[in-house]
Each structure stands twice: as structure tokens, then as C-alpha cells.
Amino acid sequence: MNDPSPTGLLLSPARSKITSRRICCSLELFEDETDLKRGLTIVTSRSFLSHLIICPKPINHHTSHIKHQRACTMAIMAIKRTSYHGKRPAPQPPHILTTTMSTVPQSTSQDPPHHGINDGSGEACGSHSYALVDEEGKVVSRDESLTEILISKGVKEANFISAIVSLGEGTQNSSGDDQLHLDIDCDNAVFRAIREAGVFAIAASEETPEEVDVSPKTAKEDGPLYSLGFDPLDGSSIIDANFSVGSIFGIWPGKGLLGRTGREQVASVVSLYGPRTTLIIALPSKSRDGDGQSDITFEVTLVKDRSHWEVSRPEVILKPAKKVFAPGNLRATNDNAKYDALVKHWISDRYTLRYSGGMVPDVYHMFAKSGGVFSNVSSEKAKAKLRLLYEVAAMGLLVECAGGVTTHEFEDKSVLDFAVDDLDRRMGVCFGSKDEVQKYKDFMFSK
């Protein structure tokens, strides 16, 4: 056939083997969404309805991949609204295939791949290596790709690299049926990953709030060991609404977490699970080899069938000012007059509200938009919830390495300068752009 092929095909398992013959059918054009105006069409023939979606045809080099993905998602939503002729087929999970051939290729298997982030079993996937063959024919795994990125950022010590890479592997195991089981499954997955890494001595988490000995039986070449404080799943309370959630990790050198400050961290990592799976990594200058190295925050994204990490933001920088706010624990405004006045100021000064109820997506939004302010303030009736060891210290390092500022809710002091005198120590905070945090201080620290 000489017919041009669509840019993308979305097939359901019910009809995963599609031939290259012409399909005679009626087409329905959806023009009510901006991203669909480039020609999104949906096959509505009786036999192929919900089995084949043709994605936007006139995709060119100036059309972003994210917009293309969004158009595919919109197509799925649109076809759910389309009326069916005859019996409605049983719902099947869709799978995206892309092609640049002139005809639609036949599938080599009747069963499309089912490789999500994790299957919840805790077992390694035996049917997928998650490896990528690069342009030179070399097989590059997830951990190898992240290792190369870290080396390019000035990290040379082998055990330190292994520590960060293991967190990238630990983030692949988010699954479960309810919030309690989900939190525990994620906690177990991270503990499993850091034990296998063999470079950690102590770990403690929000779900396991004690210093757990995870020392390897045999240390790797007698290299340094690290300690980890982490929140395995931040945002479990909003996951039922299908909001983005994440994990938070802080890495300290040596053995032990009690008595340490956030300033002593050698790295912190936050993972975000949403339309993309990403890691945002903070490396203070002391963790980077070479003269003149500065603090850095950068982002990597899991791509190519979850086989490979790629740098998606070489450097994240928070601008001094940006009128975007995420006010946490708003119940405190009922009996905290200063916080109430601050929130009203943000609203009256026409700030843009971006708040989901999850710390990871709300702070991450500042990184994506290069600025803003996040607050979580307590009061007599609405106590502080954020934990210094598992959430505040790691997130604070990310913010400050990106050029932002952090402060305790009631004391003009960086959150990185508070010691972990209790593994469950909690505090209110403000993170964000320099000028925005100063505005917070002007309201909250005034006499």
C-alpha cells in the first residue's frame, strides 16, 4: 500500500493483530480541544470501535512529544464518550505503538506487553530486562544510564553513585490495593533496593521510624557507607483521586541519622510518579569533584519503555520571584492570624494557586515552573505534620541547591540547620523563591 501511515497507533488487546488492509469506516473529528485541532480522528466502525485510535497525523518537529501524549490521552477519553453499535466490548487496557512505516505493521504477538511500574509481587520482572541498545550497539541498563549522568555531573565516588542509583531502582515498585498496603509495599520495595545496593549502613522511613541496620555483609571494596532517611510514598491520601505522588530520599554520609542536620546531606532525591516518572536530584558542591563546582539540582526522566534514564532538565533554577503559591494546612488560618493574613495577601495580590495536597507534586511544581512558594504552617489546633528526617531535610536541600530559600515556620532559620533530635520530629516550613520566602517572613515574623 502507498497510504501514509499515522504517526501513532493505539491498539487494545482485543484486536492487537491489525493487518495493513484499508479500513473502511466513518471518522469523527473532535475539534473542542486545542491539541486535537491538528486532525485527531477516531475509527468508529462497528468492528474496530475502541480497537484502533489514529493519533494526530500532522505531527512535525515543532510539535512537542508531551502534546502528542496528551492528544493520545484525549483520544482515549473521547472514545469512552462515543456511542457503540451493538454490544459494547469489554474494556481493555490500551497500549501505544508508534511507527514511521508506510503501512501498519503486524504485531509479532497476540498479547501486548504488560510492564507497568511494578506488579506488586516484589519479584524481579523475568520477561523484561529494561535494557536499551544504544546507537553504538551497546546494551545500556537503567542503572548504567543514571550512573553515566551522575558522572557527568561530577560525582566520582563509586559507592555514592551506587547509593543514588539504587533509589532510582527502588522507585519502580509502586503498587497496592489500599493506602495502608500501598505505603507498606513501597517501604518494603525501597528497603529491598537499598539492601541490594550494599552501600548503606542505616535507614529509617516514615513507615519504619527507627534506625534499621541495612549494612552489607561485605562492604564494596571497603568504600564509604551512607545512611538514608526517606518517605516511601508521599501523597498516599490523594492517590485515590489519581493525583501524582512521589517518594523523598535524603542521603547522609556514614552511619547514623540521629543528631544529624540536613546541611550534612551529600545528596537528596525526589521521585515523582505521574504522566512521567522522574527523579530530581540535589548535589551540594561538596559532593561534586572538580574545581569551582557549585550546588546543583537537576532532573532525569524514565524513557524508552522504562529502560533508560535521560536528563530532562540539566539544571533546575528557582527565580527570585514568581506569583504562584501552594498553601498547606489551611485549617491553621482559623487560629493563626498571621498565616490567615498571608494567605489573603496572596489571593488579593492575584497569585496563582497550585495546590494538590501532596508535598511532592506541590513543591515539584515550583521546580517545573522555576519559582513560587510552598508553605505548611501549624497552629494550636492544626499541628505540624511534616517530618524533618523523612520529608523536610531532603526537600529543603533540593530547594536550596536550586537557588531557593527555606525557613522554619516561626523561626528565621534554614530547615537544613535543624538537628534530627527525634526520628519523628515535625515542623512547619516555607520553601521557594528568595523574594517569595522573604514575603512570608515579613508577614509571619513581624511583631
Coordinates of C-alpha atoms in Angstrom, one line a residue:
M1 CA 0.0 0.0 0.0
N2 CA 1.0 3.6 -0.6
D3 CA -1.2 5.1 2.0
P4 CA 0.7 7.2 4.5
S5 CA 0.8 5.8 8.0
P6 CA -0.5 7.5 11.1
T7 CA 2.0 8.9 13.5
G8 CA 0.8 6.7 16.3
L9 CA -1.5 3.8 16.8
L10 CA -3.3 2.8 20.0
L11 CA -4.4 -0.8 20.0
S12 CA -6.4 -2.8 22.5
P13 CA -5.6 -6.4 23.5
A14 CA -8.9 -7.4 21.9
R15 CA -7.5 -6.7 18.5
S16 CA -3.8 -6.5 18.9
K17 CA -3.1 -8.0 15.5
I18 CA -4.1 -5.4 13.0
T19 CA -3.4 -6.0 9.3
S20 CA -2.3 -3.4 6.8
R21 CA -5.5 -3.6 4.7
R22 CA -7.6 -0.4 4.2
I23 CA -10.2 0.0 6.9
C24 CA -13.5 1.4 5.6
C25 CA -15.1 3.4 8.3
S26 CA -16.6 6.7 9.3
L27 CA -14.4 9.2 11.0
E28 CA -15.3 11.6 13.8
L29 CA -13.3 14.7 14.2
F30 CA -13.0 16.2 17.7
E31 CA -12.4 20.0 17.5
D32 CA -13.3 21.1 21.0
E33 CA -9.8 20.6 22.4
T34 CA -6.9 22.7 21.2
D35 CA -4.5 19.8 21.0
L36 CA -6.9 17.9 18.8
K37 CA -7.3 20.5 16.1
R38 CA -4.4 19.1 14.2
G39 CA -6.6 16.2 13.0
L40 CA -7.3 13.7 15.7
T41 CA -9.5 11.0 14.3
I42 CA -11.2 8.1 15.8
V43 CA -12.2 4.9 14.0
T44 CA -15.9 4.4 14.6
S45 CA -16.7 1.3 12.5
R46 CA -18.6 -1.4 14.3
S47 CA -15.8 -4.0 14.3
F48 CA -12.9 -1.7 15.1
L49 CA -14.6 0.7 17.6
S50 CA -12.3 1.1 20.7
H51 CA -9.7 -1.1 19.0
L52 CA -7.9 1.5 16.9
I53 CA -7.2 5.1 17.5
I54 CA -5.3 7.2 15.0
C55 CA -3.3 9.8 16.7
P56 CA -2.8 13.3 15.3
K57 CA -1.4 12.9 11.8
P58 CA 0.4 16.2 11.0
I59 CA 2.9 15.8 13.8
N60 CA 6.1 17.7 12.9
H61 CA 9.4 18.6 14.6
H62 CA 7.8 21.7 16.1
T63 CA 5.1 19.6 17.9
S64 CA 6.2 18.6 21.4
H65 CA 6.2 15.0 22.5
I66 CA 4.2 15.9 25.6
K67 CA 1.4 17.4 23.4
H68 CA 1.3 14.3 21.4
Q69 CA 1.0 12.1 24.5
R70 CA -1.8 14.4 25.7
A71 CA -3.6 14.1 22.4
C72 CA -3.5 10.3 22.8
T73 CA -4.9 10.6 26.2
M74 CA -7.7 12.8 25.0
A75 CA -8.5 10.3 22.3
I76 CA -9.0 7.6 25.0
M77 CA -11.3 9.9 26.9
A78 CA -13.2 10.8 23.7
I79 CA -13.8 7.3 22.6
K80 CA -15.3 6.5 26.0
R81 CA -18.0 9.1 25.2
T82 CA -18.7 7.6 21.8
S83 CA -21.9 5.5 21.4
Y84 CA -21.4 1.9 20.4
H85 CA -23.2 0.0 17.7
G86 CA -24.5 -3.2 19.2
K87 CA -22.9 -4.8 22.2
R88 CA -20.3 -2.8 24.0
P89 CA -17.0 -4.6 24.1
A90 CA -15.4 -5.4 27.4
P91 CA -13.0 -2.6 28.5
Q92 CA -9.4 -3.4 27.7
P93 CA -6.2 -1.5 28.7
P94 CA -4.8 0.3 25.7
H95 CA -1.2 0.1 24.5
I96 CA 0.5 2.7 22.4
L97 CA 2.6 1.7 19.4
T98 CA 4.5 4.2 17.2
T99 CA 5.6 3.7 13.6
T100 CA 7.1 5.7 10.7
M101 CA 6.4 3.0 8.2
S102 CA 4.1 3.5 5.2
T103 CA 1.8 0.7 6.4
V104 CA 0.6 -0.6 9.7
P105 CA 2.9 -3.4 10.8
Q106 CA 1.6 -6.7 12.0
S107 CA 2.1 -7.5 15.7
T108 CA 4.5 -10.3 16.4
S109 CA 2.5 -11.3 19.4
Q110 CA -1.2 -11.7 20.2
D111 CA -0.5 -10.4 23.7
P112 CA 0.8 -6.8 24.1
P113 CA 3.4 -6.2 26.8
H114 CA 2.2 -5.6 30.3
H115 CA 5.1 -3.9 32.0
G116 CA 3.9 -1.1 34.4
I117 CA 6.0 0.4 37.1
N118 CA 5.6 -2.8 39.2
D119 CA 3.2 -5.8 39.6
G120 CA 3.1 -5.6 43.4
S121 CA 4.7 -9.0 43.9
G122 CA 8.1 -7.7 44.9
E123 CA 9.7 -10.1 42.5
A124 CA 12.0 -9.0 39.6
C125 CA 10.4 -9.0 36.2
G126 CA 11.8 -12.1 34.4
S127 CA 10.4 -11.3 31.0
H128 CA 11.8 -7.8 30.5
S129 CA 15.4 -6.7 31.0
Y130 CA 14.6 -3.0 30.9
A131 CA 17.7 -2.6 28.9
L132 CA 18.3 -0.4 25.9
V133 CA 20.6 -0.9 22.9
D134 CA 22.1 2.5 22.1
E135 CA 23.3 3.8 18.8
E136 CA 26.6 2.0 19.1
G137 CA 25.0 -1.3 19.8
K138 CA 25.9 -1.3 23.4
V139 CA 23.3 -2.5 25.9
V140 CA 22.6 0.2 28.4
S141 CA 20.5 -0.6 31.5
R142 CA 18.6 1.9 33.7
D143 CA 21.3 1.9 36.4
E144 CA 24.1 2.3 33.8
S145 CA 22.3 5.3 32.2
L146 CA 21.9 7.0 35.6
T147 CA 25.5 6.2 36.5
E148 CA 26.7 8.0 33.4
I149 CA 24.5 11.0 34.2
L150 CA 25.9 11.3 37.7
I151 CA 29.5 11.0 36.5
S152 CA 28.8 13.8 34.0
K153 CA 27.6 15.9 37.0
G154 CA 30.9 15.5 38.8
V155 CA 30.1 12.5 41.0
K156 CA 33.1 10.1 41.1
E157 CA 32.9 8.0 44.3
A158 CA 31.6 4.5 43.3
N159 CA 29.6 3.8 46.5
F160 CA 28.0 7.3 46.4
I161 CA 26.9 6.6 42.8
S162 CA 25.5 3.2 43.8
A163 CA 23.6 4.8 46.6
I164 CA 21.8 7.3 44.3
V165 CA 21.2 4.7 41.5
S166 CA 19.6 2.3 44.0
L167 CA 17.0 4.9 44.8
G168 CA 16.2 5.0 41.1
E169 CA 15.6 1.3 41.1
G170 CA 13.6 1.4 44.4
T171 CA 11.2 3.9 42.8
Q172 CA 10.0 1.3 40.3
N173 CA 7.8 -0.6 42.8
S174 CA 4.7 1.5 43.4
S175 CA 1.6 -0.8 43.6
G176 CA -1.1 -1.9 46.0
D177 CA -4.8 -2.0 46.7
D178 CA -5.3 0.4 49.5
Q179 CA -3.3 3.2 51.1
L180 CA -2.0 1.2 54.1
H181 CA -0.9 -1.7 51.9
L182 CA 0.5 0.7 49.3
D183 CA 2.6 2.5 51.8
I184 CA 4.0 -0.7 53.2
D185 CA 4.7 -2.2 49.8
C186 CA 6.6 0.9 48.8
D187 CA 8.5 0.9 52.1
N188 CA 9.5 -2.8 51.5
A189 CA 10.5 -2.0 48.0
V190 CA 12.9 0.7 49.0
F191 CA 14.4 -1.3 51.8
R192 CA 14.9 -4.2 49.4
A193 CA 16.6 -1.9 46.9
I194 CA 19.0 -0.3 49.4
R195 CA 20.0 -3.6 50.9
E196 CA 20.8 -5.0 47.5
A197 CA 22.9 -1.8 46.7
G198 CA 25.3 -2.8 49.5
V199 CA 26.4 0.8 50.3
F200 CA 24.0 1.8 53.1
A201 CA 24.6 1.3 56.8
I202 CA 21.4 2.7 58.4
A203 CA 17.9 3.5 57.0
A204 CA 14.8 4.9 58.6
S205 CA 11.5 5.8 57.0
E206 CA 8.1 7.3 57.8
E207 CA 6.7 3.8 57.8
T208 CA 9.6 2.3 59.8
P209 CA 10.6 5.2 62.1
E210 CA 13.7 3.6 63.7
E211 CA 17.3 3.3 62.7
V212 CA 17.4 -0.1 60.8
D213 CA 20.8 -1.7 60.2
V214 CA 21.0 -2.4 56.5
S215 CA 24.8 -2.8 56.4
P216 CA 26.0 -5.2 53.7
K217 CA 27.6 -8.4 54.9
T218 CA 30.6 -7.4 52.9
A219 CA 31.2 -3.8 52.1
K220 CA 32.0 -2.9 48.5
E221 CA 35.8 -2.7 48.4
D222 CA 35.8 -1.2 51.9
G223 CA 34.3 2.0 50.4
P224 CA 32.2 4.5 52.4
L225 CA 28.7 3.7 53.6
Y226 CA 25.7 6.0 53.8
S227 CA 22.6 6.4 55.8
L228 CA 19.1 7.1 54.4
G229 CA 16.0 8.8 55.7
F230 CA 13.0 8.5 53.4
D231 CA 9.3 8.8 52.8
P232 CA 8.4 5.8 50.6
L233 CA 5.2 7.3 49.3
D234 CA 4.3 10.9 49.8
G235 CA 0.7 11.6 48.9
S236 CA -1.0 8.3 49.6
S237 CA -4.0 10.2 50.8
I238 CA -4.6 11.8 47.4
I239 CA -3.8 8.8 45.2
D240 CA -7.4 7.6 45.0
A241 CA -8.1 10.8 43.0
N242 CA -5.3 9.7 40.6
F243 CA -3.1 12.6 41.6
S244 CA 0.6 12.5 41.1
V245 CA 2.5 11.1 44.1
G246 CA 6.2 10.6 44.9
S247 CA 9.0 9.4 47.2
I248 CA 11.5 11.5 49.1
F249 CA 15.1 10.5 50.0
G250 CA 17.9 12.1 52.0
I251 CA 21.4 10.6 52.0
W252 CA 23.8 11.3 54.8
P253 CA 27.5 10.1 54.9
G254 CA 28.5 7.5 57.4
K255 CA 26.4 5.5 59.9
G256 CA 23.5 7.0 61.8
L257 CA 20.8 9.6 61.4
L258 CA 20.0 10.9 65.0
G259 CA 21.8 14.2 65.7
R260 CA 22.4 15.0 62.0
T261 CA 21.4 18.2 60.3
G262 CA 20.0 18.5 56.7
R263 CA 23.1 20.5 55.9
E264 CA 25.2 17.3 56.3
Q265 CA 23.4 15.5 53.5
V266 CA 25.5 14.6 50.5
A267 CA 22.5 14.3 48.2
S268 CA 18.7 14.2 48.2
V269 CA 16.4 12.7 45.6
V270 CA 12.7 13.1 45.0
S271 CA 10.8 10.8 42.6
L272 CA 7.5 11.8 41.0
Y273 CA 5.0 9.3 39.6
G274 CA 2.6 10.9 37.2
P275 CA 2.4 11.2 33.4
R276 CA 6.2 10.9 33.6
T277 CA 8.3 9.0 36.1
T278 CA 11.1 11.4 37.1
L279 CA 13.9 11.8 39.6
I280 CA 15.0 15.3 40.7
I281 CA 18.4 15.1 42.3
A282 CA 20.3 17.7 44.5
L283 CA 24.0 17.6 44.7
P284 CA 25.7 20.1 47.0
S285 CA 29.1 21.4 45.8
K286 CA 30.9 19.2 48.4
S287 CA 29.6 16.1 46.6
R288 CA 30.9 17.1 43.2
D289 CA 34.5 16.6 42.1
G290 CA 36.4 19.3 40.4
D291 CA 37.3 22.9 41.0
G292 CA 34.6 25.5 41.0
Q293 CA 31.7 23.1 41.2
S294 CA 28.6 24.6 42.6
D295 CA 25.4 23.3 44.2
I296 CA 23.1 21.8 41.5
T297 CA 19.6 20.4 41.2
F298 CA 18.7 18.5 38.0
E299 CA 16.0 16.2 36.7
V300 CA 16.1 12.8 34.9
T301 CA 13.1 11.1 33.3
L302 CA 12.5 7.4 32.7
V303 CA 12.0 6.9 29.0
K304 CA 12.1 4.3 26.2
D305 CA 9.8 1.6 27.7
R306 CA 11.1 2.4 31.2
S307 CA 14.6 1.2 30.1
H308 CA 16.6 4.3 30.4
W309 CA 17.1 7.5 32.4
E310 CA 17.7 10.7 30.4
V311 CA 18.4 14.2 31.6
S312 CA 15.2 16.2 31.1
R313 CA 16.3 19.4 32.9
P314 CA 20.1 19.8 33.1
E315 CA 19.7 22.4 35.9
V316 CA 16.7 23.5 37.8
I317 CA 16.9 27.1 39.0
L318 CA 14.3 28.9 41.1
K319 CA 13.9 32.5 40.0
P320 CA 13.9 35.1 42.8
A321 CA 10.2 35.8 42.4
K322 CA 7.1 34.1 40.9
K323 CA 3.5 34.7 41.9
V324 CA 2.5 31.1 42.4
F325 CA 1.6 29.7 45.8
A326 CA 0.8 26.4 47.4
P327 CA -0.6 26.9 51.0
G328 CA -0.6 23.7 53.0
N329 CA -2.5 23.1 56.2
L330 CA -5.0 25.9 55.6
R331 CA -7.0 24.9 58.7
A332 CA -4.3 26.7 60.6
T333 CA -5.6 30.0 59.2
N334 CA -8.6 29.7 61.6
D335 CA -6.5 30.3 64.7
N336 CA -3.2 31.7 63.2
A337 CA -3.9 35.3 62.4
K338 CA -0.6 35.9 60.6
Y339 CA -1.0 32.9 58.4
D340 CA -4.5 34.0 57.6
A341 CA -3.3 37.5 56.6
L342 CA -0.6 36.0 54.4
V343 CA -3.0 33.7 52.5
K344 CA -5.4 36.6 52.0
H345 CA -2.4 38.7 50.7
W346 CA -1.5 36.0 48.1
I347 CA -5.1 36.0 47.0
S348 CA -5.6 39.7 46.8
D349 CA -2.3 40.2 45.0
R350 CA -3.6 37.8 42.4
Y351 CA -1.1 34.9 42.9
T352 CA -1.9 31.7 41.0
L353 CA -2.9 28.8 43.3
R354 CA -1.3 25.5 42.6
Y355 CA -2.1 23.0 45.4
S356 CA -2.9 19.3 45.4
G357 CA -2.4 18.3 49.0
G358 CA 0.7 16.3 48.3
M359 CA 4.1 17.8 49.2
V360 CA 6.0 16.2 46.3
P361 CA 3.8 17.5 43.5
D362 CA 3.3 20.9 45.1
V363 CA 7.0 21.6 45.6
Y364 CA 7.8 19.9 42.3
H365 CA 5.6 22.4 40.6
M366 CA 8.0 25.1 41.7
F367 CA 10.8 23.3 40.0
A368 CA 8.8 22.8 36.8
K369 CA 7.8 26.5 36.7
S370 CA 11.1 27.9 38.0
G371 CA 9.7 29.5 41.1
G372 CA 6.8 30.0 43.5
V373 CA 6.3 29.4 47.2
F374 CA 5.2 26.4 49.3
S375 CA 4.1 26.8 52.9
N376 CA 2.9 24.4 55.6
V377 CA 2.2 26.3 58.8
S378 CA 0.8 25.0 62.1
S379 CA -1.4 26.5 64.8
E380 CA -2.6 25.5 68.2
K381 CA -5.5 23.5 66.7
A382 CA -3.8 22.3 63.5
K383 CA -0.4 20.8 64.4
A384 CA 2.6 20.5 62.1
K385 CA 2.7 17.2 60.1
L386 CA 5.9 17.3 58.0
R387 CA 8.8 15.3 59.4
L388 CA 12.3 16.7 59.4
L389 CA 14.1 13.5 58.6
Y390 CA 11.8 11.9 56.1
E391 CA 10.5 14.9 54.2
V392 CA 11.7 18.4 55.2
A393 CA 15.5 17.9 55.1
A394 CA 15.7 16.2 51.7
M395 CA 13.2 18.6 50.1
G396 CA 15.0 21.6 51.7
L397 CA 18.3 20.5 50.1
L398 CA 16.6 20.3 46.7
V399 CA 15.2 23.8 47.1
E400 CA 18.4 25.5 48.3
C401 CA 20.6 23.7 45.7
A402 CA 18.3 25.2 43.1
G403 CA 18.9 28.7 44.4
G404 CA 15.8 28.9 46.5
V405 CA 15.3 29.6 50.2
T406 CA 13.9 27.6 53.1
T407 CA 12.8 28.6 56.6
H408 CA 11.2 27.2 59.7
E409 CA 7.6 28.3 60.1
F410 CA 8.2 30.5 63.2
E411 CA 12.0 31.0 63.2
D412 CA 14.2 32.7 60.7
K413 CA 16.4 29.8 60.2
S414 CA 17.0 27.4 57.3
V415 CA 15.4 24.0 57.7
L416 CA 18.8 22.5 56.9
D417 CA 20.3 23.8 60.1
F418 CA 17.9 21.9 62.5
A419 CA 19.2 18.7 64.0
V420 CA 17.3 15.4 63.9
D421 CA 16.9 15.1 67.7
D422 CA 13.9 12.8 67.3
L423 CA 13.3 10.5 64.3
D424 CA 9.7 11.7 64.3
R425 CA 10.4 15.4 64.8
R426 CA 7.9 17.6 62.9
M427 CA 7.8 21.2 61.8
G428 CA 6.1 23.8 59.7
V429 CA 8.0 25.2 56.8
C430 CA 8.2 27.6 53.9
F431 CA 10.1 26.8 50.7
G432 CA 10.5 28.7 47.5
S433 CA 11.9 31.6 45.5
K434 CA 14.0 34.0 47.5
D435 CA 11.7 37.0 47.3
E436 CA 8.6 35.0 48.0
V437 CA 10.0 33.4 51.1
Q438 CA 11.1 36.9 52.3
K439 CA 7.5 38.0 51.9
Y440 CA 6.5 35.0 54.0
K441 CA 9.0 36.2 56.7
D442 CA 7.6 39.7 56.6
F443 CA 4.2 38.5 57.4
M444 CA 5.0 35.7 59.8
F445 CA 7.9 37.1 61.8
S446 CA 6.5 40.6 62.3
K447 CA 5.9 41.7 65.9

